[in-house]
mmCIF file of N, CA and C in Angstrom:
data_model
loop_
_atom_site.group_PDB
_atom_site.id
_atom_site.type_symbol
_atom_site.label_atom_id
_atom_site.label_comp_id
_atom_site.label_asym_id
_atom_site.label_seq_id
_atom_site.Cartn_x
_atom_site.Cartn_y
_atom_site.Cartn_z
ATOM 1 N N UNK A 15 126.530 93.403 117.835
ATOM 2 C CA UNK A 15 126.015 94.756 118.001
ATOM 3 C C UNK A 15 124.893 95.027 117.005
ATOM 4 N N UNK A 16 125.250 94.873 115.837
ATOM 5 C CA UNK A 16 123.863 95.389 114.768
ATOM 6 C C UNK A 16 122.867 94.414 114.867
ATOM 7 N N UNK A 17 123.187 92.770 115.091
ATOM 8 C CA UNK A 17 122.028 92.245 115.279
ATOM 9 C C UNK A 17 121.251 92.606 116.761
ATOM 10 N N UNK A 18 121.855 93.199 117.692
ATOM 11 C CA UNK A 18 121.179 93.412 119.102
ATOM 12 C C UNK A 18 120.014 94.396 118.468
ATOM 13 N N UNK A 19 120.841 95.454 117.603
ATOM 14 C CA UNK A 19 119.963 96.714 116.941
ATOM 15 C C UNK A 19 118.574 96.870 116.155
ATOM 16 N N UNK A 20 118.842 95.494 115.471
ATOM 17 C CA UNK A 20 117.911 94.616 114.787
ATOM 18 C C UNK A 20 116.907 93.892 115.738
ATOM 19 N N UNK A 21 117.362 93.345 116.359
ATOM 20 C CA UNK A 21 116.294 92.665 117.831
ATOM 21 C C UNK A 21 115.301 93.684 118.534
ATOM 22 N N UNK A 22 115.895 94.512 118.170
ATOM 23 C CA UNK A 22 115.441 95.934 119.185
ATOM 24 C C UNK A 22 114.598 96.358 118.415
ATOM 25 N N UNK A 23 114.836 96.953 117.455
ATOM 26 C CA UNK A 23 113.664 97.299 116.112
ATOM 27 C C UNK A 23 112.516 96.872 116.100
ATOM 28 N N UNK A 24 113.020 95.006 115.890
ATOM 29 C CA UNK A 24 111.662 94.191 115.872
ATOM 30 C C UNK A 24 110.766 94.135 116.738
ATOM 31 N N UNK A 25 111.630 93.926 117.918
ATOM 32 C CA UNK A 25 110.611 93.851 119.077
ATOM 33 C C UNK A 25 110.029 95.164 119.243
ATOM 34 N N UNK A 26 110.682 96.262 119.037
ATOM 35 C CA UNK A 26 109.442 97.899 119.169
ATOM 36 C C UNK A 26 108.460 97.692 118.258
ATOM 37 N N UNK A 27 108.700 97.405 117.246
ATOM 38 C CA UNK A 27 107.994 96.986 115.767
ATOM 39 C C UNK A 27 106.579 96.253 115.964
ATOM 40 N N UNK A 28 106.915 95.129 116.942
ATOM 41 C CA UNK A 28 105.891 93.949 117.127
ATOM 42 C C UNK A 28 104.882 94.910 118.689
ATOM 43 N N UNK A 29 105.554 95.194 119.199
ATOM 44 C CA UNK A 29 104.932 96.011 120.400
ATOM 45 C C UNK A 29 104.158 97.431 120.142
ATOM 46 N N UNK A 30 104.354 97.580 119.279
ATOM 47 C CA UNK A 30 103.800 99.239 118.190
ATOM 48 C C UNK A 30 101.991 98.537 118.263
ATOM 49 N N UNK A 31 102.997 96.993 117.167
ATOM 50 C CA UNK A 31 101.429 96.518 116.106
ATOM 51 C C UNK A 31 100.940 95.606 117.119
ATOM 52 N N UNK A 32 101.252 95.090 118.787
ATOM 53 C CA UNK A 32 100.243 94.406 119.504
ATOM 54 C C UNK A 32 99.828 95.431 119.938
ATOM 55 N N UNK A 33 99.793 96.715 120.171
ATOM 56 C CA UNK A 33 98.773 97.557 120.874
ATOM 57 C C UNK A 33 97.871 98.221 120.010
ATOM 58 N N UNK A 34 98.314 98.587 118.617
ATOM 59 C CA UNK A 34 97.532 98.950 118.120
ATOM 60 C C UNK A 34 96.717 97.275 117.743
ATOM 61 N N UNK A 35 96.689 96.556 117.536
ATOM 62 C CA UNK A 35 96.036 95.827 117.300
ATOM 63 C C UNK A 35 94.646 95.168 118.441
ATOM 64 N N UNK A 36 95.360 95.613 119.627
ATOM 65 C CA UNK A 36 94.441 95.244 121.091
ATOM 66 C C UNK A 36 93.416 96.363 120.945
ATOM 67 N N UNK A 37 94.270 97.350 120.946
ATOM 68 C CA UNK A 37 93.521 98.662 120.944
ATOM 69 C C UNK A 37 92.417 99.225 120.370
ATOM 70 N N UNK A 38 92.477 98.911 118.753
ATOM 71 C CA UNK A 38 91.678 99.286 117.349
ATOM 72 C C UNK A 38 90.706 98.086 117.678
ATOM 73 N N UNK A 39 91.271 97.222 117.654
ATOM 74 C CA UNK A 39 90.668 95.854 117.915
ATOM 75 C C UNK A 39 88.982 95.973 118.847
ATOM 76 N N UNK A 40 89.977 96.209 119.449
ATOM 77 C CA UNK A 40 88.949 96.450 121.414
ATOM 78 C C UNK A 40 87.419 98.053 120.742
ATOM 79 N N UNK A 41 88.181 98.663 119.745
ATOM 80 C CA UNK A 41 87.817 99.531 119.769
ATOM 81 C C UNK A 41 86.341 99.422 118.774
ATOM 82 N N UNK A 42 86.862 98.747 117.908
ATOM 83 C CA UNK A 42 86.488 98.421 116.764
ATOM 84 C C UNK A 42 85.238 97.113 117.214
ATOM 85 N N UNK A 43 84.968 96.373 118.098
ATOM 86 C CA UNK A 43 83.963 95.639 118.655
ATOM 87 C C UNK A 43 83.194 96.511 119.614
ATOM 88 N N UNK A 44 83.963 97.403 120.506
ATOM 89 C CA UNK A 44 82.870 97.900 120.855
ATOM 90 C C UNK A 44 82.025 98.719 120.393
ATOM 91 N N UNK A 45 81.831 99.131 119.314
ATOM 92 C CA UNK A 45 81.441 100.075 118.185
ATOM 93 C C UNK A 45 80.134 99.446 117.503
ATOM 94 N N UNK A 46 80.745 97.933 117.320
ATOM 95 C CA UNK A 46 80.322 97.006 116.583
ATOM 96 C C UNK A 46 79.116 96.756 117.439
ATOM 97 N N UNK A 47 79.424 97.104 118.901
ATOM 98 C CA UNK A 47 77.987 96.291 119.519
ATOM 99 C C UNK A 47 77.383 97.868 119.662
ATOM 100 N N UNK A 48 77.508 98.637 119.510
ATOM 101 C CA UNK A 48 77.212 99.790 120.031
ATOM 102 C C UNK A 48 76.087 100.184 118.806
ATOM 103 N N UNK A 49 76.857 100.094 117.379
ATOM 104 C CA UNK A 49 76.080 100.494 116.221
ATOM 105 C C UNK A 49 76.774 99.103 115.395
ATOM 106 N N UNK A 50 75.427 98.201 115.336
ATOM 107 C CA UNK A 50 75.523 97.137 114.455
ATOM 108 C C UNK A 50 75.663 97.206 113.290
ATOM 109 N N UNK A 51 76.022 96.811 112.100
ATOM 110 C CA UNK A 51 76.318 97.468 110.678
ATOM 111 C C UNK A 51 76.873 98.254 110.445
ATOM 112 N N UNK A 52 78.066 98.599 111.256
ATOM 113 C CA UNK A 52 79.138 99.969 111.144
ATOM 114 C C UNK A 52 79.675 99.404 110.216
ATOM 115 N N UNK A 53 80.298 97.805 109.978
ATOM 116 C CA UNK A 53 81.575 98.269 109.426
ATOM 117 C C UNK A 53 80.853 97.116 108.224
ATOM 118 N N UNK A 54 79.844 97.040 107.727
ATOM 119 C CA UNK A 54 79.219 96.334 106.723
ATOM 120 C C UNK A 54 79.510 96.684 105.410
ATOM 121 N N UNK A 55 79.684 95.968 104.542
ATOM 122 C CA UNK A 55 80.487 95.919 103.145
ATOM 123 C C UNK A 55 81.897 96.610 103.640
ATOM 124 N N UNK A 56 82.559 96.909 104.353
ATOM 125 C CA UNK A 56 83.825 97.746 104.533
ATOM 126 C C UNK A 56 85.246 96.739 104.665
ATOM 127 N N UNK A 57 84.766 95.261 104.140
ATOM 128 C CA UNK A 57 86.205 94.645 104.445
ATOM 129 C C UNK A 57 87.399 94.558 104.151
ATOM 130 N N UNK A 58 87.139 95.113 102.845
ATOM 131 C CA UNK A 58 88.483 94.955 101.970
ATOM 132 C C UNK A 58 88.965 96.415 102.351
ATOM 133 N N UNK A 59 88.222 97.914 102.639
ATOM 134 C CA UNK A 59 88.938 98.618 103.003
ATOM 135 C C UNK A 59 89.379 98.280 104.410
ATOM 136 N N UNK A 60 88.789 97.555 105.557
ATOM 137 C CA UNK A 60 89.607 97.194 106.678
ATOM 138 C C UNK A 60 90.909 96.766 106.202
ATOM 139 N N UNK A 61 90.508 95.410 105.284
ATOM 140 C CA UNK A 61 92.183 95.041 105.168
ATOM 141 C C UNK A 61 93.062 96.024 104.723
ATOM 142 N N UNK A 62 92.654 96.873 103.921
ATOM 143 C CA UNK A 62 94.130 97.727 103.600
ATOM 144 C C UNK A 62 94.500 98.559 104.458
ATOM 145 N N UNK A 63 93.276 98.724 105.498
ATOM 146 C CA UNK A 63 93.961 99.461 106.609
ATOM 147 C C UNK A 63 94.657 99.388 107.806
ATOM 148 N N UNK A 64 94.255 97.650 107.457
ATOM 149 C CA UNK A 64 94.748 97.211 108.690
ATOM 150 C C UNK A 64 96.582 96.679 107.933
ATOM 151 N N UNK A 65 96.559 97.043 106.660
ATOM 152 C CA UNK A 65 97.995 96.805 106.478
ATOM 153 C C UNK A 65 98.829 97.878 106.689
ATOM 154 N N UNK A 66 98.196 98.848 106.293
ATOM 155 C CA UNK A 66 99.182 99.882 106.378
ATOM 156 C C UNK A 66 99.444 100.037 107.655
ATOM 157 N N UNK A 67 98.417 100.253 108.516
ATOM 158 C CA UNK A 67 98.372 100.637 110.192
ATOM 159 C C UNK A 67 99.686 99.482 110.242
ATOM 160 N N UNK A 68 99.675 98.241 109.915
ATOM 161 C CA UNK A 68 100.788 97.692 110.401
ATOM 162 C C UNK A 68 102.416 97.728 109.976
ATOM 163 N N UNK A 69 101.597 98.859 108.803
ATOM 164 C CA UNK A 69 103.337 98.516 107.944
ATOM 165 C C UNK A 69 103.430 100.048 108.633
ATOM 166 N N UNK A 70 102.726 100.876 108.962
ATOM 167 C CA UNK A 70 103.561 102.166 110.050
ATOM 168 C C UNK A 70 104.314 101.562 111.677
ATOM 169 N N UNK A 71 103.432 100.521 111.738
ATOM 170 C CA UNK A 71 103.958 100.161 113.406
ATOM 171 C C UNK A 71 105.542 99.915 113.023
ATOM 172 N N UNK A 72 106.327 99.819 111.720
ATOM 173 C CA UNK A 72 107.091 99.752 111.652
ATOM 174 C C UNK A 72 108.081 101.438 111.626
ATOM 175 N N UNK A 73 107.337 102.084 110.696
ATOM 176 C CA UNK A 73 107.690 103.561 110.886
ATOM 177 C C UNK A 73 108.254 104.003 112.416
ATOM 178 N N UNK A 74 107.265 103.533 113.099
ATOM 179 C CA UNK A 74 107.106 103.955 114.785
ATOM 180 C C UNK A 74 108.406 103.122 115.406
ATOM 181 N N UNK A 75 108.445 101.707 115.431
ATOM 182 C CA UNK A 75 109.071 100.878 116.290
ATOM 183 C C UNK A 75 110.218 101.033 115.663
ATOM 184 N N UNK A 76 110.606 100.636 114.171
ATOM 185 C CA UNK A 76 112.101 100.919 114.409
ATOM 186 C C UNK A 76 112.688 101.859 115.048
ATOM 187 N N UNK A 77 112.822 103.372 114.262
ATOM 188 C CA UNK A 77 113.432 104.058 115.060
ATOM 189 C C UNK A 77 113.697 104.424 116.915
ATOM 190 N N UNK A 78 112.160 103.448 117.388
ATOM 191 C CA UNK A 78 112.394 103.541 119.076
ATOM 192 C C UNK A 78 113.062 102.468 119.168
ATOM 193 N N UNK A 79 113.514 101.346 118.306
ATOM 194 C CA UNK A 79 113.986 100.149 118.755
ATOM 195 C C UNK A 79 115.508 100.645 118.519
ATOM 196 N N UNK A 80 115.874 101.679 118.078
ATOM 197 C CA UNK A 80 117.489 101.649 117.574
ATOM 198 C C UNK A 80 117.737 102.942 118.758
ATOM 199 N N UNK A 81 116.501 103.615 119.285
ATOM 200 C CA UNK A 81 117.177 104.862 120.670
ATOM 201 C C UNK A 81 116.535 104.146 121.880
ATOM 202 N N UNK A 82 116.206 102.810 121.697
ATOM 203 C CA UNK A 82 116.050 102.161 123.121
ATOM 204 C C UNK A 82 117.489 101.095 122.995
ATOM 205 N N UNK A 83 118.045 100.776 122.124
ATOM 206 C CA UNK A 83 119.024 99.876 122.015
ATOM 207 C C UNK A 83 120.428 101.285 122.521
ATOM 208 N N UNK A 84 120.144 102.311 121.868
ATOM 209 C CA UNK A 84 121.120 103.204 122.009
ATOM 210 C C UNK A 84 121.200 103.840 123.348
ATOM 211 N N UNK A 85 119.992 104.248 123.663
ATOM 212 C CA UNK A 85 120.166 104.162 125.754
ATOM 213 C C UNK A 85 120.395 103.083 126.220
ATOM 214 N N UNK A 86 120.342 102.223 126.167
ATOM 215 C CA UNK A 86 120.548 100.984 126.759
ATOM 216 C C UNK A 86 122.092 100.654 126.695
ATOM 217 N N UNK A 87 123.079 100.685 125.947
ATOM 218 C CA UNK A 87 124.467 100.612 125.302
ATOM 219 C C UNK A 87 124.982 102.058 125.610
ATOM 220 N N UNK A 88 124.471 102.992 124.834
ATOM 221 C CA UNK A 88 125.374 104.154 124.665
ATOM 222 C C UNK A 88 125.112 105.620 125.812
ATOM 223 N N UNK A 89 123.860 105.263 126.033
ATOM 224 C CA UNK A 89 123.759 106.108 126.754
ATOM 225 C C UNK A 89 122.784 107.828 126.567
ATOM 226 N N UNK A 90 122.726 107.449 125.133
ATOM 227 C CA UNK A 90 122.135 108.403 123.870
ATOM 228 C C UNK A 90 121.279 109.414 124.639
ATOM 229 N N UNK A 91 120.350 109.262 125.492
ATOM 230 C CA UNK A 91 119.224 109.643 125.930
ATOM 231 C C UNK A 91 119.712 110.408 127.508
ATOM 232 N N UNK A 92 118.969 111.239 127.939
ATOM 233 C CA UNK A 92 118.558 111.137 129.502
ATOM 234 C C UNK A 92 117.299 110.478 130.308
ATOM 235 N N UNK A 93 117.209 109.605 129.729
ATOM 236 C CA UNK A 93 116.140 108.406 130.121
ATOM 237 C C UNK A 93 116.575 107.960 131.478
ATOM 238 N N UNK A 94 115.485 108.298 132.705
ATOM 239 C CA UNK A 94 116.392 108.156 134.182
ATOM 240 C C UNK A 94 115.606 107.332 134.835
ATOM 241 N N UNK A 95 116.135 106.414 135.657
ATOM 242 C CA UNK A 95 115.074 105.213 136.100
ATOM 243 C C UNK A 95 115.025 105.417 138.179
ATOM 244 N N UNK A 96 116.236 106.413 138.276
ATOM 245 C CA UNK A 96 116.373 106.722 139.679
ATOM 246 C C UNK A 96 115.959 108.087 139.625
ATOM 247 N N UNK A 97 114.692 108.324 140.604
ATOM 248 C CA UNK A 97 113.897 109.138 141.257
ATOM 249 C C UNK A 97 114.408 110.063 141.643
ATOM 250 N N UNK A 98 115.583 109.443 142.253
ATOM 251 C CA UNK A 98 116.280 110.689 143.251
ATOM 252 C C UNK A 98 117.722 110.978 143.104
ATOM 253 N N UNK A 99 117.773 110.352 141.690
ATOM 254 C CA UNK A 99 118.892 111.286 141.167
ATOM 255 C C UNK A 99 119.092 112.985 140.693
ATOM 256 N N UNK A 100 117.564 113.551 140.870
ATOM 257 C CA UNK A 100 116.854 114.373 140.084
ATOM 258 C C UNK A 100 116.636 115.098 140.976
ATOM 259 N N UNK A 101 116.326 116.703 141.392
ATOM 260 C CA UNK A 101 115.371 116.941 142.079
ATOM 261 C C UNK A 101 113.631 116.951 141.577
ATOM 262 N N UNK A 102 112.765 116.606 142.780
ATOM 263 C CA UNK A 102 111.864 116.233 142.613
ATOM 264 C C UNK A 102 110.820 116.717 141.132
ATOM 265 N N UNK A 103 111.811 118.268 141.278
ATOM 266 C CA UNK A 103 110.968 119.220 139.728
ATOM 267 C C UNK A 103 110.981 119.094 138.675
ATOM 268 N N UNK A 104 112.024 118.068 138.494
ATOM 269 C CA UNK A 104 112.737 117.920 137.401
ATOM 270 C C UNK A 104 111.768 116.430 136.658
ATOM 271 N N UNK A 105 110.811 115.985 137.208
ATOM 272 C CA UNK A 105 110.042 114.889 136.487
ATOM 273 C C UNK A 105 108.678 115.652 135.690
ATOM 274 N N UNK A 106 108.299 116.574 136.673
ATOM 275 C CA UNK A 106 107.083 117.439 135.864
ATOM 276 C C UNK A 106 107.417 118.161 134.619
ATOM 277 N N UNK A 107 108.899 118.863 134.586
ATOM 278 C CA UNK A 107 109.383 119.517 133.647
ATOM 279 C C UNK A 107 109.999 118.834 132.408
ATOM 280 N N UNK A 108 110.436 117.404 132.703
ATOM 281 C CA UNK A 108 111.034 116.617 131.818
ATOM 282 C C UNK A 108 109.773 116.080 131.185
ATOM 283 N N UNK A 109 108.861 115.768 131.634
ATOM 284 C CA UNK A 109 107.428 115.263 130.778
ATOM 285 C C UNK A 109 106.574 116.487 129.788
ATOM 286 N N UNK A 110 106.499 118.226 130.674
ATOM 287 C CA UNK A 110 105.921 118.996 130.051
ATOM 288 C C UNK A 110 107.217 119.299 128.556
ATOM 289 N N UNK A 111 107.939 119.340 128.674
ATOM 290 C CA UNK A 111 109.226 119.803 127.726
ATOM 291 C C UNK A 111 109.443 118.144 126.779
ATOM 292 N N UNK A 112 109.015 116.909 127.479
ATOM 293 C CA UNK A 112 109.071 116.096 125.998
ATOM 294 C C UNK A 112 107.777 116.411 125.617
ATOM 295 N N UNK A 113 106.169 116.451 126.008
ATOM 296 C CA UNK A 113 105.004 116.624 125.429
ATOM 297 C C UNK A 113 105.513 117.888 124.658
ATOM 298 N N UNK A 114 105.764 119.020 124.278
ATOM 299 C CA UNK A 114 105.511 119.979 123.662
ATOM 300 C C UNK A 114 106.538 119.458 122.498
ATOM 301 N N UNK A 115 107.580 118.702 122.952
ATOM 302 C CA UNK A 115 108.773 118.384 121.778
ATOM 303 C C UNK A 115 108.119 117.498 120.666
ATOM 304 N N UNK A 116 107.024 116.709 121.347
ATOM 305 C CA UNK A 116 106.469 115.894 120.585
ATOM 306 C C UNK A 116 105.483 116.137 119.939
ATOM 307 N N UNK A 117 104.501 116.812 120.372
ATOM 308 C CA UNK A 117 103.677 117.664 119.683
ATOM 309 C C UNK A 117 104.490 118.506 118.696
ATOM 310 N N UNK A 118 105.180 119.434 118.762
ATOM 311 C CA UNK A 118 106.343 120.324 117.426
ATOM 312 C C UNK A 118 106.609 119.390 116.590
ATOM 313 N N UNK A 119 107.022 118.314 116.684
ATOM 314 C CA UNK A 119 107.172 117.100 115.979
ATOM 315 C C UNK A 119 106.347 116.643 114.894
ATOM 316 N N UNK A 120 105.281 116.225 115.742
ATOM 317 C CA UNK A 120 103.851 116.010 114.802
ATOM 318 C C UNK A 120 103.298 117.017 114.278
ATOM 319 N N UNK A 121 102.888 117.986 114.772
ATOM 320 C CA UNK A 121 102.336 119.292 113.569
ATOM 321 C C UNK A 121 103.527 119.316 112.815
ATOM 322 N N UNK A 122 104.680 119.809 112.829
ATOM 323 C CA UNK A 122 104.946 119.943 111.901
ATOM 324 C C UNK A 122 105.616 118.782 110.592
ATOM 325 N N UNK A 123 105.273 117.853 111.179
ATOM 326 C CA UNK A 123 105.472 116.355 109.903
ATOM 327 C C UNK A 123 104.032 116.583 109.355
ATOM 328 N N UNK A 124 103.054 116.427 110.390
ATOM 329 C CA UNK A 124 101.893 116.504 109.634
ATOM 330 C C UNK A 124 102.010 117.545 108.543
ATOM 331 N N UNK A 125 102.015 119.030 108.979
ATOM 332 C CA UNK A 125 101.837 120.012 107.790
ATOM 333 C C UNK A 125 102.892 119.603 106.277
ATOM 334 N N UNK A 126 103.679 119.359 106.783
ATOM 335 C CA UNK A 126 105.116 118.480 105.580
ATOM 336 C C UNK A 126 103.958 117.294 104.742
ATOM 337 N N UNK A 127 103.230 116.817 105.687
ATOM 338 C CA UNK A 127 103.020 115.408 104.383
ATOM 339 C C UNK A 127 101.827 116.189 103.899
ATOM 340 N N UNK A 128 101.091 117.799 104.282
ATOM 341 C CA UNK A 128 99.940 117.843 103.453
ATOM 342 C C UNK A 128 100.080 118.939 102.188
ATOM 343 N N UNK A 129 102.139 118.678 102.376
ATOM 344 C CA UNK A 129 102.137 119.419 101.192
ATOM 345 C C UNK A 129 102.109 118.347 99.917
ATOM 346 N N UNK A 130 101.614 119.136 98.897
ATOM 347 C CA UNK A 130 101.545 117.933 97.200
ATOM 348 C C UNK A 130 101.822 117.143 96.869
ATOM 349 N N UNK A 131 103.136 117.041 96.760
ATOM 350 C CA UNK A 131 104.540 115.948 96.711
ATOM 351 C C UNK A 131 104.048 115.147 97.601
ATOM 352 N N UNK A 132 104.356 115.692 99.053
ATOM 353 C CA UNK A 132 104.505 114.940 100.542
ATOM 354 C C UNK A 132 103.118 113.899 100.483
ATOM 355 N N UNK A 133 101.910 114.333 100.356
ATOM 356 C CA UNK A 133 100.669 113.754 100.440
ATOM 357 C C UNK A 133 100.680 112.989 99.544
ATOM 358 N N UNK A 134 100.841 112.965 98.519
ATOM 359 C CA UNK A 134 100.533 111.653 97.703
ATOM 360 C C UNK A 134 101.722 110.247 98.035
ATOM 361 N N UNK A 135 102.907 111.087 98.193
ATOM 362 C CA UNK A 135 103.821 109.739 98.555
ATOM 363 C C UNK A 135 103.754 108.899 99.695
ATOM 364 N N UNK A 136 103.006 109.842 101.003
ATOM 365 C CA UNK A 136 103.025 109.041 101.910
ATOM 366 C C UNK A 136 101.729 109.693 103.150
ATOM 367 N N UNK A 137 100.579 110.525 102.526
ATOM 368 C CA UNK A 137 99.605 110.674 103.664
ATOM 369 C C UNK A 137 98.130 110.013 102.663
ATOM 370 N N UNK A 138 98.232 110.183 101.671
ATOM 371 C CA UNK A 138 97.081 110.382 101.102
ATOM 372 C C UNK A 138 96.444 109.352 101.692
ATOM 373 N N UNK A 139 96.857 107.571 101.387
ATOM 374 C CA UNK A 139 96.206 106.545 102.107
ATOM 375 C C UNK A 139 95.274 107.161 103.555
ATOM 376 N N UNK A 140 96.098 107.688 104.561
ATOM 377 C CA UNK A 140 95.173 108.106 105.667
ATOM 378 C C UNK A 140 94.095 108.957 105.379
ATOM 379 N N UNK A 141 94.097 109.519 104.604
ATOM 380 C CA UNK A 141 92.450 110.123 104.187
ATOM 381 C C UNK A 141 91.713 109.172 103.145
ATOM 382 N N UNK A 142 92.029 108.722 103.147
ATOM 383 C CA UNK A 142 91.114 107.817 101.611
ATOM 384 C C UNK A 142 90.410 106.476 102.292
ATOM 385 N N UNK A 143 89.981 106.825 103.438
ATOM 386 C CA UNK A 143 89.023 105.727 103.931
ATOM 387 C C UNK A 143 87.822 106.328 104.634
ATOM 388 N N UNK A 144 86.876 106.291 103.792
ATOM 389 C CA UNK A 144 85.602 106.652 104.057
ATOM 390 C C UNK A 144 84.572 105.806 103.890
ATOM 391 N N UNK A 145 84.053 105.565 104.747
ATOM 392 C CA UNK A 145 83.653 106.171 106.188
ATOM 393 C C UNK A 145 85.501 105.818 107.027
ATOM 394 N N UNK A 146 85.212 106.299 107.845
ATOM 395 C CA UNK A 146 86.827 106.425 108.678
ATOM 396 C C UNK A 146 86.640 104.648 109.533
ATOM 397 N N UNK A 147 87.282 104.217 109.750
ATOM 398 C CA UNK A 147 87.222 102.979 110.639
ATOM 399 C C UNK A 147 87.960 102.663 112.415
ATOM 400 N N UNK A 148 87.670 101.690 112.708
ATOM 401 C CA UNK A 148 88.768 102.210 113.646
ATOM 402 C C UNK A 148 89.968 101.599 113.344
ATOM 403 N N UNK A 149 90.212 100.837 112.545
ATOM 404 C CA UNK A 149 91.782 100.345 112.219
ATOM 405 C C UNK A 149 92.348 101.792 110.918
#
């Protein structure tokens, strides 16, 4: 059981940091051809950004790897894979009601890490790269 939990983690973990990595990646060349010398002298801040960006894909993936292991086993969630178990209204309303849950979510973590304390222990890095990059 805890190693399934653990499997689950990792693999959200690794699936977090292959998209952001395709993604930033993809993003980050086309930029490159777009405006040549964007990211000139900027390597060593890439690398630290490209560590942290990866040490959050962990922030992100565990916890979906332990409530995708937990729907999957326990049942934790209303995560529904049959259409028509539902009436039809019930897919527009289940998407508008998680978007707003998730948004409440993020503003208010965000406003939490830009308090004093909060920002230096764990936002400040995301502002301290200037010029901004795409990793």
């Amino acid at each position: 059981m805890f190693t399934a939990v653990i499997l689950s983690a990792l693999a959200m973990t690794m699936i977090v940091a292959v998209r952001y990595l395709v993604t930033s990646g993809a993003f980050a060349w086309a930029t490159s051809k777009v405006r040549p010398g964007l990211y000139d002298g900027l390597t060593s801040q890439i690398r630290m950004e490209l560590g942290w960006s990866l040490a959050s894909a962990a922030i992100y993936g565990v916890p979906a790897g332990i409530v995708a292991r937990g729907w999957q086993e326990h049942g934790w969630t209303r995560i529904y894979t049959d259409w028509a178990a539902f009436p039809l209204w019930y897919a527009p309303l289940s998407l508008l009601l998680y978007l707003f849950a998730h948004d409440t979510w993020f503003y208010w973590t965000h406003r939490l890490m830009h308090r004093p304390r909060w920002f230096r222990l764990a936002h400040a890095v995301h502002h301290a790269s200037r010029p901004p990059t795409a990793w």
